[in-house]
Short mmCIF file of N, CA and C in Angstrom, two decimals:
data_model
loop_
_atom_site.label_atom_id
_atom_site.label_comp_id
_atom_site.label_asym_id
_atom_site.label_seq_id
_atom_site.Cartn_x
_atom_site.Cartn_y
_atom_site.Cartn_z
N UNK K 1 8.32 -21.03 -1.47
CA UNK K 1 7.23 -20.01 -1.74
C UNK K 1 7.49 -19.00 -0.62
N UNK K 2 7.43 -17.73 -1.04
CA UNK K 2 7.47 -16.64 -0.04
C UNK K 2 6.05 -15.84 -0.12
N UNK K 3 5.70 -15.62 1.16
CA UNK K 3 4.45 -14.93 1.31
C UNK K 3 4.73 -13.68 2.15
N UNK K 4 4.05 -12.58 1.81
CA UNK K 4 4.11 -11.33 2.54
C UNK K 4 2.97 -10.41 1.93
N UNK K 5 2.45 -9.51 2.86
CA UNK K 5 1.51 -8.60 2.43
C UNK K 5 2.16 -7.41 1.87
N UNK K 6 3.55 -7.38 1.93
CA UNK K 6 4.30 -6.18 1.28
C UNK K 6 4.92 -6.80 -0.04
N UNK K 7 4.56 -6.39 -1.18
CA UNK K 7 5.18 -7.00 -2.52
C UNK K 7 6.64 -6.77 -2.49
N UNK K 8 7.19 -5.67 -2.12
CA UNK K 8 8.69 -5.42 -2.28
C UNK K 8 9.45 -6.46 -1.30
N UNK K 9 8.91 -6.61 -0.09
CA UNK K 9 9.45 -7.52 0.88
C UNK K 9 9.40 -8.92 0.27
N UNK K 10 8.25 -9.28 -0.27
CA UNK K 10 8.02 -10.68 -0.92
C UNK K 10 9.09 -10.83 -2.00
N UNK K 11 9.31 -9.84 -2.97
CA UNK K 11 10.13 -9.97 -3.96
C UNK K 11 11.73 -10.22 -3.38
N UNK K 12 12.02 -9.37 -2.37
CA UNK K 12 13.29 -9.61 -1.79
C UNK K 12 13.49 -11.10 -1.18
N UNK K 13 12.33 -11.46 -0.62
CA UNK K 13 12.44 -12.88 0.06
C UNK K 13 12.59 -13.92 -1.15
N UNK K 14 11.92 -13.62 -2.20
CA UNK K 14 12.01 -14.60 -3.38
C UNK K 14 13.37 -14.67 -3.88
N UNK K 15 14.06 -13.44 -3.95
CA UNK K 15 15.50 -13.31 -4.48
C UNK K 15 16.41 -14.12 -3.55
N UNK K 16 16.24 -13.95 -2.32
CA UNK K 16 17.04 -14.65 -1.24
C UNK K 16 16.84 -16.15 -1.43
N UNK K 17 15.72 -16.51 -1.69
CA UNK K 17 15.51 -18.07 -1.66
C UNK K 17 15.68 -18.70 -3.00
N UNK K 18 15.86 -17.88 -4.01
CA UNK K 18 16.00 -18.45 -5.37
C UNK K 18 17.03 -19.45 -5.53
N UNK K 19 18.12 -19.30 -4.99
CA UNK K 19 19.30 -20.22 -5.26
C UNK K 19 19.43 -21.30 -4.04
N UNK K 20 18.51 -21.35 -3.07
CA UNK K 20 18.53 -22.27 -1.92
C UNK K 20 18.20 -23.64 -2.48
N UNK K 21 18.92 -24.66 -1.99
CA UNK K 21 18.67 -25.94 -2.32
C UNK K 21 18.50 -26.77 -1.10
N UNK K 22 17.14 -26.89 -0.60
CA UNK K 22 16.88 -27.48 0.61
C UNK K 22 16.27 -28.86 0.30
N UNK K 23 16.48 -29.83 1.30
CA UNK K 23 15.96 -31.19 1.18
C UNK K 23 14.47 -31.27 1.05
N UNK K 24 13.64 -30.25 1.52
CA UNK K 24 12.27 -30.17 1.14
C UNK K 24 11.88 -28.74 1.06
N UNK K 25 10.64 -28.52 0.48
CA UNK K 25 10.22 -27.09 0.31
C UNK K 25 9.91 -26.57 1.66
N UNK K 26 10.21 -25.26 1.98
CA UNK K 26 9.71 -24.56 3.22
C UNK K 26 9.14 -23.33 2.72
N UNK K 27 8.00 -23.01 3.23
CA UNK K 27 7.25 -21.80 2.76
C UNK K 27 7.67 -20.69 4.01
N UNK K 28 8.10 -19.52 3.41
CA UNK K 28 8.60 -18.50 4.15
C UNK K 28 7.49 -17.43 4.22
N UNK K 29 7.13 -16.92 5.46
CA UNK K 29 6.18 -15.87 5.73
C UNK K 29 6.98 -14.62 6.26
N UNK K 30 7.09 -13.61 5.51
CA UNK K 30 7.55 -12.34 5.93
C UNK K 30 6.53 -11.49 6.57
N UNK K 31 6.38 -11.27 7.83
CA UNK K 31 5.19 -10.71 8.49
C UNK K 31 5.08 -9.17 8.31
N UNK K 32 4.65 -8.78 7.11
CA UNK K 32 4.47 -7.42 6.83
C UNK K 32 3.24 -7.21 5.86
N UNK K 33 2.37 -6.33 6.20
CA UNK K 33 2.22 -5.46 7.47
C UNK K 33 2.23 -6.38 8.65
N UNK K 34 2.59 -5.81 9.79
CA UNK K 34 2.40 -6.64 11.18
C UNK K 34 0.96 -7.03 11.20
N UNK K 35 0.87 -8.47 11.50
CA UNK K 35 -0.41 -9.14 11.46
C UNK K 35 -0.75 -9.92 10.37
N UNK K 36 0.07 -9.79 9.26
CA UNK K 36 -0.13 -10.58 8.04
C UNK K 36 0.02 -12.13 8.36
N UNK K 37 1.01 -12.47 9.19
CA UNK K 37 1.22 -13.83 9.39
C UNK K 37 0.00 -14.45 10.17
N UNK K 38 -0.46 -13.69 11.14
CA UNK K 38 -1.64 -14.24 11.94
C UNK K 38 -2.89 -14.44 10.99
N UNK K 39 -3.06 -13.76 9.95
CA UNK K 39 -4.31 -13.87 9.08
C UNK K 39 -3.97 -14.94 8.00
N UNK K 40 -2.80 -15.07 7.68
CA UNK K 40 -2.57 -15.93 6.48
C UNK K 40 -1.97 -17.37 6.86
N UNK K 41 -1.40 -17.56 8.06
CA UNK K 41 -0.63 -18.72 8.29
C UNK K 41 -1.42 -20.00 8.36
N UNK K 42 -2.70 -19.87 8.89
CA UNK K 42 -3.51 -21.08 8.85
C UNK K 42 -3.88 -21.65 7.57
N UNK K 43 -3.85 -20.88 6.48
CA UNK K 43 -4.20 -21.43 5.19
C UNK K 43 -3.00 -21.84 4.42
N UNK K 44 -1.66 -21.64 4.91
CA UNK K 44 -0.61 -21.95 4.05
C UNK K 44 -0.13 -23.39 4.19
N UNK K 45 0.49 -23.90 3.09
CA UNK K 45 1.07 -25.18 3.09
C UNK K 45 2.22 -25.33 4.09
N UNK K 46 2.54 -26.50 4.59
CA UNK K 46 3.57 -26.68 5.50
C UNK K 46 4.75 -27.45 4.98
N UNK K 47 5.89 -27.44 5.54
CA UNK K 47 6.30 -26.63 6.65
C UNK K 47 6.43 -25.11 6.21
N UNK K 48 6.41 -24.31 7.30
CA UNK K 48 6.37 -22.90 7.24
C UNK K 48 7.31 -22.26 8.26
N UNK K 49 7.98 -21.27 7.88
CA UNK K 49 8.80 -20.34 8.89
C UNK K 49 8.39 -19.00 8.66
N UNK K 50 8.12 -18.39 9.86
CA UNK K 50 7.74 -16.95 9.89
C UNK K 50 8.84 -15.93 10.43
N UNK K 51 9.03 -14.91 9.93
CA UNK K 51 9.92 -13.75 10.35
C UNK K 51 9.18 -12.68 10.61
N UNK K 52 9.25 -12.27 11.82
CA UNK K 52 8.44 -11.08 12.24
C UNK K 52 9.26 -10.02 13.12
N UNK K 53 8.91 -8.86 13.11
CA UNK K 53 9.49 -7.78 13.96
C UNK K 53 8.64 -7.45 15.04
N UNK K 54 7.51 -8.13 15.16
CA UNK K 54 6.66 -7.94 16.35
C UNK K 54 7.23 -8.71 17.63
N UNK K 55 7.37 -7.99 18.71
CA UNK K 55 8.00 -8.54 19.76
C UNK K 55 7.22 -8.75 21.01
N UNK K 56 5.82 -8.43 20.99
CA UNK K 56 5.06 -8.53 22.16
C UNK K 56 4.65 -9.97 22.43
N UNK K 57 4.74 -10.27 23.73
CA UNK K 57 4.29 -11.67 24.06
C UNK K 57 2.92 -12.15 23.44
N UNK K 58 1.82 -11.21 23.72
CA UNK K 58 0.54 -11.82 23.25
C UNK K 58 0.61 -12.15 21.76
N UNK K 59 1.14 -11.25 21.02
CA UNK K 59 1.17 -11.50 19.56
C UNK K 59 1.96 -12.73 19.11
N UNK K 60 3.16 -12.89 19.80
CA UNK K 60 3.99 -13.96 19.57
C UNK K 60 3.34 -15.36 19.98
N UNK K 61 2.66 -15.32 21.09
CA UNK K 61 1.80 -16.43 21.54
C UNK K 61 0.78 -16.86 20.64
N UNK K 62 0.09 -15.88 19.99
CA UNK K 62 -0.95 -16.17 19.05
C UNK K 62 -0.42 -16.69 17.79
N UNK K 63 0.83 -16.28 17.26
CA UNK K 63 1.57 -16.87 16.23
C UNK K 63 1.99 -18.26 16.47
N UNK K 64 2.53 -18.50 17.65
CA UNK K 64 2.84 -19.91 18.04
C UNK K 64 1.72 -20.80 18.21
N UNK K 65 0.61 -20.30 18.48
CA UNK K 65 -0.57 -21.18 18.60
C UNK K 65 -0.99 -21.75 17.14
N UNK K 66 -0.51 -21.04 16.16
CA UNK K 66 -0.76 -21.60 14.74
C UNK K 66 0.31 -22.64 14.31
N UNK K 67 1.17 -22.91 15.18
CA UNK K 67 2.18 -23.83 15.01
C UNK K 67 3.18 -23.73 13.74
N UNK K 68 3.75 -22.62 13.57
CA UNK K 68 4.70 -22.73 12.43
C UNK K 68 5.79 -23.61 12.94
N UNK K 69 6.47 -24.12 11.88
CA UNK K 69 7.72 -24.87 12.28
C UNK K 69 8.91 -24.07 12.76
N UNK K 70 8.91 -22.90 12.23
CA UNK K 70 10.01 -22.00 12.70
C UNK K 70 9.53 -20.50 12.79
N UNK K 71 9.94 -19.97 13.93
CA UNK K 71 9.54 -18.54 14.19
C UNK K 71 10.68 -17.68 14.60
N UNK K 72 11.18 -16.79 13.84
CA UNK K 72 12.22 -15.82 13.98
C UNK K 72 11.45 -14.52 14.42
N UNK K 73 11.65 -14.12 15.59
CA UNK K 73 10.99 -12.85 16.13
C UNK K 73 12.08 -11.98 16.82
N UNK K 74 13.03 -11.55 15.97
CA UNK K 74 14.02 -10.61 16.32
C UNK K 74 14.65 -10.09 15.08
N UNK K 75 15.55 -9.06 15.12
CA UNK K 75 16.19 -8.60 13.95
C UNK K 75 17.05 -9.65 13.30
N UNK K 76 16.79 -9.86 12.00
CA UNK K 76 17.51 -10.91 11.37
C UNK K 76 18.02 -10.38 9.93
N UNK K 77 19.22 -11.03 9.58
CA UNK K 77 19.74 -10.68 8.22
C UNK K 77 19.47 -11.86 7.37
N UNK K 78 19.80 -11.80 6.07
CA UNK K 78 19.65 -12.74 5.14
C UNK K 78 20.20 -14.26 5.59
N UNK K 79 21.31 -14.07 6.25
CA UNK K 79 21.96 -15.42 6.64
C UNK K 79 21.23 -16.12 7.71
N UNK K 80 20.53 -15.23 8.54
CA UNK K 80 19.67 -15.76 9.68
C UNK K 80 18.53 -16.47 9.03
N UNK K 81 17.97 -15.93 8.09
CA UNK K 81 16.63 -16.50 7.23
C UNK K 81 17.08 -17.80 6.64
N UNK K 82 18.19 -17.76 5.95
CA UNK K 82 18.73 -19.05 5.31
C UNK K 82 18.90 -20.11 6.38
N UNK K 83 19.51 -19.72 7.34
CA UNK K 83 19.82 -20.76 8.44
C UNK K 83 18.46 -21.34 8.91
N UNK K 84 17.56 -20.53 9.13
CA UNK K 84 16.27 -20.95 9.76
C UNK K 84 15.50 -21.80 8.76
N UNK K 85 15.55 -21.44 7.54
CA UNK K 85 14.79 -22.27 6.48
C UNK K 85 15.54 -23.73 6.45
N UNK K 86 16.81 -23.70 6.63
CA UNK K 86 17.57 -25.00 6.51
C UNK K 86 17.18 -25.84 7.77
N UNK K 87 17.05 -25.15 8.90
CA UNK K 87 16.61 -25.86 10.04
C UNK K 87 15.30 -26.53 9.75
N UNK K 88 14.32 -25.72 9.39
CA UNK K 88 12.92 -26.25 9.17
C UNK K 88 13.08 -27.31 8.19
N UNK K 89 13.73 -27.09 7.01
CA UNK K 89 13.73 -28.13 6.01
C UNK K 89 14.32 -29.47 6.53
N UNK K 90 15.18 -29.42 7.59
CA UNK K 90 15.78 -30.68 8.09
C UNK K 90 14.78 -31.24 9.28
N UNK K 91 13.68 -30.63 9.40
CA UNK K 91 12.81 -31.21 10.28
C UNK K 91 12.74 -30.61 11.74
N UNK K 92 13.50 -29.58 11.93
CA UNK K 92 13.54 -29.04 13.29
C UNK K 92 12.45 -28.03 13.56
N UNK K 93 12.07 -27.86 14.61
CA UNK K 93 10.98 -26.88 15.01
C UNK K 93 11.69 -25.97 16.02
N UNK K 94 11.43 -24.69 15.87
CA UNK K 94 12.18 -23.71 16.82
C UNK K 94 11.43 -22.45 16.83
N UNK K 95 11.85 -21.74 18.05
CA UNK K 95 11.36 -20.30 18.21
C UNK K 95 12.54 -19.60 18.75
N UNK K 96 12.86 -18.45 18.09
CA UNK K 96 13.85 -17.52 18.39
C UNK K 96 13.22 -16.16 18.47
N UNK K 97 13.30 -15.69 19.73
CA UNK K 97 12.72 -14.36 20.06
C UNK K 97 12.83 -14.00 21.53
N UNK K 98 12.20 -13.00 21.89
CA UNK K 98 12.21 -12.58 23.35
C UNK K 98 11.34 -13.67 24.17
N UNK K 99 11.76 -13.68 25.46
CA UNK K 99 11.00 -14.49 26.42
C UNK K 99 9.48 -14.20 26.27
N UNK K 100 8.68 -15.17 26.42
CA UNK K 100 7.20 -14.90 26.35
C UNK K 100 6.71 -14.88 27.67
N UNK K 101 6.59 -13.59 28.18
CA UNK K 101 6.27 -13.31 29.58
C UNK K 101 4.94 -12.43 29.45
N UNK K 102 3.86 -12.96 30.01
CA UNK K 102 2.68 -12.13 30.05
C UNK K 102 1.71 -13.07 31.04
N UNK K 103 0.68 -12.30 31.49
CA UNK K 103 -0.28 -13.12 32.40
C UNK K 103 -1.57 -13.12 31.77
N UNK K 104 -1.73 -12.87 30.48
CA UNK K 104 -2.98 -12.94 29.79
C UNK K 104 -3.47 -14.39 29.45
N UNK K 105 -4.86 -14.41 29.71
CA UNK K 105 -5.44 -15.77 29.41
C UNK K 105 -5.77 -15.83 27.93
N UNK K 106 -5.90 -16.97 27.35
CA UNK K 106 -6.30 -17.18 26.03
C UNK K 106 -7.57 -16.31 25.61
N UNK K 107 -8.49 -16.23 26.34
CA UNK K 107 -9.75 -15.48 26.04
C UNK K 107 -9.38 -14.04 26.05
N UNK K 108 -8.46 -13.60 26.91
CA UNK K 108 -8.15 -12.18 26.82
C UNK K 108 -7.26 -11.91 25.60
N UNK K 109 -6.33 -12.79 25.20
CA UNK K 109 -5.60 -12.60 24.05
C UNK K 109 -6.51 -12.46 22.78
N UNK K 110 -7.54 -13.32 22.69
CA UNK K 110 -8.53 -13.33 21.69
C UNK K 110 -9.21 -12.00 21.59
N UNK K 111 -9.46 -11.35 22.60
CA UNK K 111 -10.11 -10.12 22.55
C UNK K 111 -9.12 -9.03 22.12
N UNK K 112 -8.06 -9.07 22.69
CA UNK K 112 -6.87 -8.03 22.38
C UNK K 112 -6.48 -8.11 20.91
N UNK K 113 -6.45 -9.32 20.37
CA UNK K 113 -6.05 -9.38 18.96
C UNK K 113 -7.20 -8.82 18.08
N UNK K 114 -8.35 -8.96 18.49
CA UNK K 114 -9.46 -8.38 17.65
C UNK K 114 -9.51 -6.93 17.81
N UNK K 115 -9.19 -6.37 18.95
CA UNK K 115 -9.16 -4.93 19.17
C UNK K 115 -8.04 -4.37 18.42
N UNK K 116 -6.87 -5.05 18.30
CA UNK K 116 -5.70 -4.63 17.58
C UNK K 116 -6.05 -4.52 16.00
N UNK K 117 -7.02 -5.37 15.49
CA UNK K 117 -7.23 -5.53 14.20
C UNK K 117 -8.59 -4.58 13.84
N UNK K 118 -8.86 -3.85 14.77
CA UNK K 118 -9.77 -2.74 14.55
C UNK K 118 -11.38 -3.12 14.63
N UNK K 119 -11.58 -4.28 15.34
CA UNK K 119 -13.05 -4.67 15.45
C UNK K 119 -13.52 -3.87 16.55
N UNK K 120 -14.94 -3.57 16.37
CA UNK K 120 -15.70 -2.92 17.50
C UNK K 120 -16.15 -3.93 18.48
N UNK K 121 -16.66 -3.51 19.63
CA UNK K 121 -17.07 -4.55 20.68
C UNK K 121 -18.14 -5.56 20.19
N UNK K 122 -19.01 -4.97 19.45
CA UNK K 122 -20.14 -5.90 19.07
C UNK K 122 -19.61 -6.93 17.97
N UNK K 123 -18.71 -6.53 17.27
CA UNK K 123 -18.19 -7.49 16.26
C UNK K 123 -17.39 -8.53 16.91
N UNK K 124 -16.62 -8.15 18.00
CA UNK K 124 -15.92 -9.05 18.78
C UNK K 124 -16.67 -10.04 19.50
N UNK K 125 -17.73 -9.61 20.05
CA UNK K 125 -18.80 -10.35 20.78
C UNK K 125 -19.40 -11.45 19.74
N UNK K 126 -19.65 -11.01 18.63
CA UNK K 126 -20.31 -11.94 17.68
C UNK K 126 -19.45 -12.91 17.22
N UNK K 127 -18.11 -12.57 16.93
CA UNK K 127 -17.16 -13.41 16.42
C UNK K 127 -16.87 -14.50 17.59
N UNK K 128 -16.72 -14.15 18.87
CA UNK K 128 -16.43 -14.98 19.80
C UNK K 128 -17.52 -15.67 20.54
N UNK K 129 -18.74 -15.32 20.14
CA UNK K 129 -19.93 -16.02 20.66
C UNK K 129 -20.16 -15.53 22.19
N UNK K 130 -19.78 -14.34 22.54
CA UNK K 130 -19.86 -13.85 23.96
C UNK K 130 -20.88 -12.64 23.99
N UNK K 131 -21.26 -12.32 25.17
CA UNK K 131 -22.05 -11.09 25.26
C UNK K 131 -21.15 -9.87 25.24
N UNK K 132 -21.97 -8.77 24.75
CA UNK K 132 -21.32 -7.42 24.68
C UNK K 132 -20.69 -7.07 26.00
N UNK K 133 -21.45 -7.37 27.13
CA UNK K 133 -21.01 -6.98 28.42
C UNK K 133 -19.58 -7.81 28.85
N UNK K 134 -19.56 -9.06 28.34
CA UNK K 134 -18.26 -9.81 28.68
C UNK K 134 -17.10 -9.18 27.86
N UNK K 135 -17.40 -8.80 26.67
CA UNK K 135 -16.33 -8.17 25.84
C UNK K 135 -15.86 -6.80 26.44
N UNK K 136 -16.85 -5.99 27.09
CA UNK K 136 -16.39 -4.76 27.65
C UNK K 136 -15.67 -5.15 28.99
N UNK K 137 -16.03 -6.11 29.74
CA UNK K 137 -15.27 -6.42 30.91
C UNK K 137 -13.94 -6.78 30.64
N UNK K 138 -13.62 -7.72 29.55
CA UNK K 138 -12.42 -8.14 29.21
C UNK K 138 -11.61 -6.98 28.74
N UNK K 139 -12.00 -6.00 28.08
CA UNK K 139 -11.30 -4.77 27.56
C UNK K 139 -10.93 -3.91 28.87
N UNK K 140 -11.72 -3.81 29.89
CA UNK K 140 -11.44 -3.05 30.99
C UNK K 140 -10.25 -3.85 31.79
N UNK K 141 -10.31 -5.20 31.84
CA UNK K 141 -9.39 -5.86 32.59
C UNK K 141 -8.05 -5.84 31.73
N UNK K 142 -7.95 -5.92 30.53
CA UNK K 142 -6.78 -5.84 29.66
C UNK K 142 -6.11 -4.48 29.84
N UNK K 143 -6.89 -3.52 29.78
CA UNK K 143 -6.41 -2.02 30.12
C UNK K 143 -5.68 -2.03 31.44
N UNK K 144 -6.27 -2.64 32.49
CA UNK K 144 -5.64 -2.69 33.78
C UNK K 144 -4.42 -3.51 33.81
N UNK K 145 -4.47 -4.63 33.36
CA UNK K 145 -3.33 -5.56 33.20
C UNK K 145 -2.13 -5.02 32.43
N UNK K 146 -2.43 -4.39 31.38
CA UNK K 146 -1.31 -3.97 30.43
C UNK K 146 -1.02 -2.47 30.80
N UNK K 147 -1.63 -1.83 31.69
CA UNK K 147 -1.43 -0.46 32.01
C UNK K 147 -1.46 0.47 30.92
N UNK K 148 -2.63 0.37 30.19
CA UNK K 148 -2.80 1.21 29.08
C UNK K 148 -4.08 1.99 29.18
N UNK K 149 -4.36 3.08 28.41
CA UNK K 149 -5.43 3.89 28.76
C UNK K 149 -6.68 3.76 27.85
N UNK K 150 -6.48 3.21 26.56
CA UNK K 150 -7.54 3.14 25.53
C UNK K 150 -7.30 2.09 24.51
N UNK K 151 -8.12 1.88 23.65
CA UNK K 151 -8.21 0.80 22.54
C UNK K 151 -6.94 1.11 21.75
N UNK K 152 -6.58 2.28 21.37
CA UNK K 152 -5.39 2.61 20.57
C UNK K 152 -4.08 2.07 21.21
N UNK K 153 -4.00 2.30 22.52
CA UNK K 153 -2.85 1.81 23.22
C UNK K 153 -2.84 0.36 23.40
N UNK K 154 -4.08 -0.29 23.45
CA UNK K 154 -4.13 -1.70 23.34
C UNK K 154 -3.53 -2.27 22.17
N UNK K 155 -4.21 -1.75 21.00
CA UNK K 155 -3.54 -2.18 19.71
C UNK K 155 -2.08 -2.07 19.52
N UNK K 156 -1.61 -0.93 19.97
CA UNK K 156 -0.08 -0.60 19.96
C UNK K 156 0.57 -1.65 20.80
N UNK K 157 0.11 -2.03 22.03
CA UNK K 157 0.69 -3.04 22.82
C UNK K 157 0.80 -4.33 22.10
N UNK K 158 -0.40 -4.71 21.53
CA UNK K 158 -0.38 -6.07 20.82
C UNK K 158 0.58 -6.13 19.74
N UNK K 159 0.80 -5.08 19.01
CA UNK K 159 1.71 -5.13 17.85
C UNK K 159 3.10 -4.68 18.20
N UNK K 160 3.38 -4.67 19.47
CA UNK K 160 4.68 -4.33 19.86
C UNK K 160 5.23 -2.95 19.69
N UNK K 161 4.24 -1.94 19.51
CA UNK K 161 4.64 -0.67 19.09
C UNK K 161 4.31 0.38 20.19
N UNK K 162 3.77 -0.11 21.45
CA UNK K 162 3.59 0.75 22.69
C UNK K 162 4.90 1.21 23.17
N UNK K 163 5.12 2.44 23.51
CA UNK K 163 6.37 2.90 24.13
C UNK K 163 6.79 2.18 25.34
N UNK K 164 5.75 1.54 26.11
CA UNK K 164 5.98 0.79 27.30
C UNK K 164 6.88 -0.40 27.06
N UNK K 165 6.85 -0.83 25.87
CA UNK K 165 7.57 -2.08 25.39
C UNK K 165 8.98 -1.76 24.86
N UNK K 166 9.29 -0.40 24.66
CA UNK K 166 10.63 -0.15 24.09
C UNK K 166 11.69 -0.48 25.01
N UNK K 167 12.86 -0.91 24.50
CA UNK K 167 13.96 -1.38 25.42
C UNK K 167 14.59 -0.45 26.03
N UNK K 168 14.53 0.79 25.64
CA UNK K 168 15.30 1.82 26.45
C UNK K 168 14.65 2.09 27.70
N UNK K 169 13.33 1.87 27.86
CA UNK K 169 12.56 2.07 29.14
C UNK K 169 12.55 3.60 29.57
N UNK K 170 12.87 4.52 28.80
CA UNK K 170 13.00 5.88 29.34
C UNK K 170 11.62 6.64 29.21
N UNK K 171 10.87 6.20 28.29
CA UNK K 171 9.53 6.96 28.11
C UNK K 171 8.50 6.26 29.04
N UNK K 172 7.85 7.17 29.70
CA UNK K 172 6.74 6.72 30.63
C UNK K 172 5.50 7.47 30.28
N UNK K 173 4.48 6.81 30.36
CA UNK K 173 3.12 7.41 29.82
C UNK K 173 2.34 7.68 31.24
#
């Protein structure tokens, strides 16, 4: 079974998997739009493999916390997806992606994720069972740690879209 928030991508995934003969069913999550895997993975049957284009460490750590059997977090072609599904079907667990390097605590990632998904401070406080002041302090800390200026840049950073994360390194803010 193929899951994605993008119907066209889901149909392409289904076409790719239609002729596969694996020793066991593996569920494929094509992470589009970005964030789809985070909100859907917990409720999906296992084993599951996720393919995402998001390369930020906080996002990938949050995905890995949901324990997919396989995670491809880099540019992939159809053969890479098939190879990954085969690995998962044979019982292998793996992560292929950029090194996970950040100094964010779990509680900071929880706030960052919710900012990226558009929640206001009061909503974040309510969801996490924390005071509004604690959330405000964590957002200030996140901005300092990630060297960003505002909530939009926090969201872009989390989703791997902030220019500071671009490989060319030529753009400075």
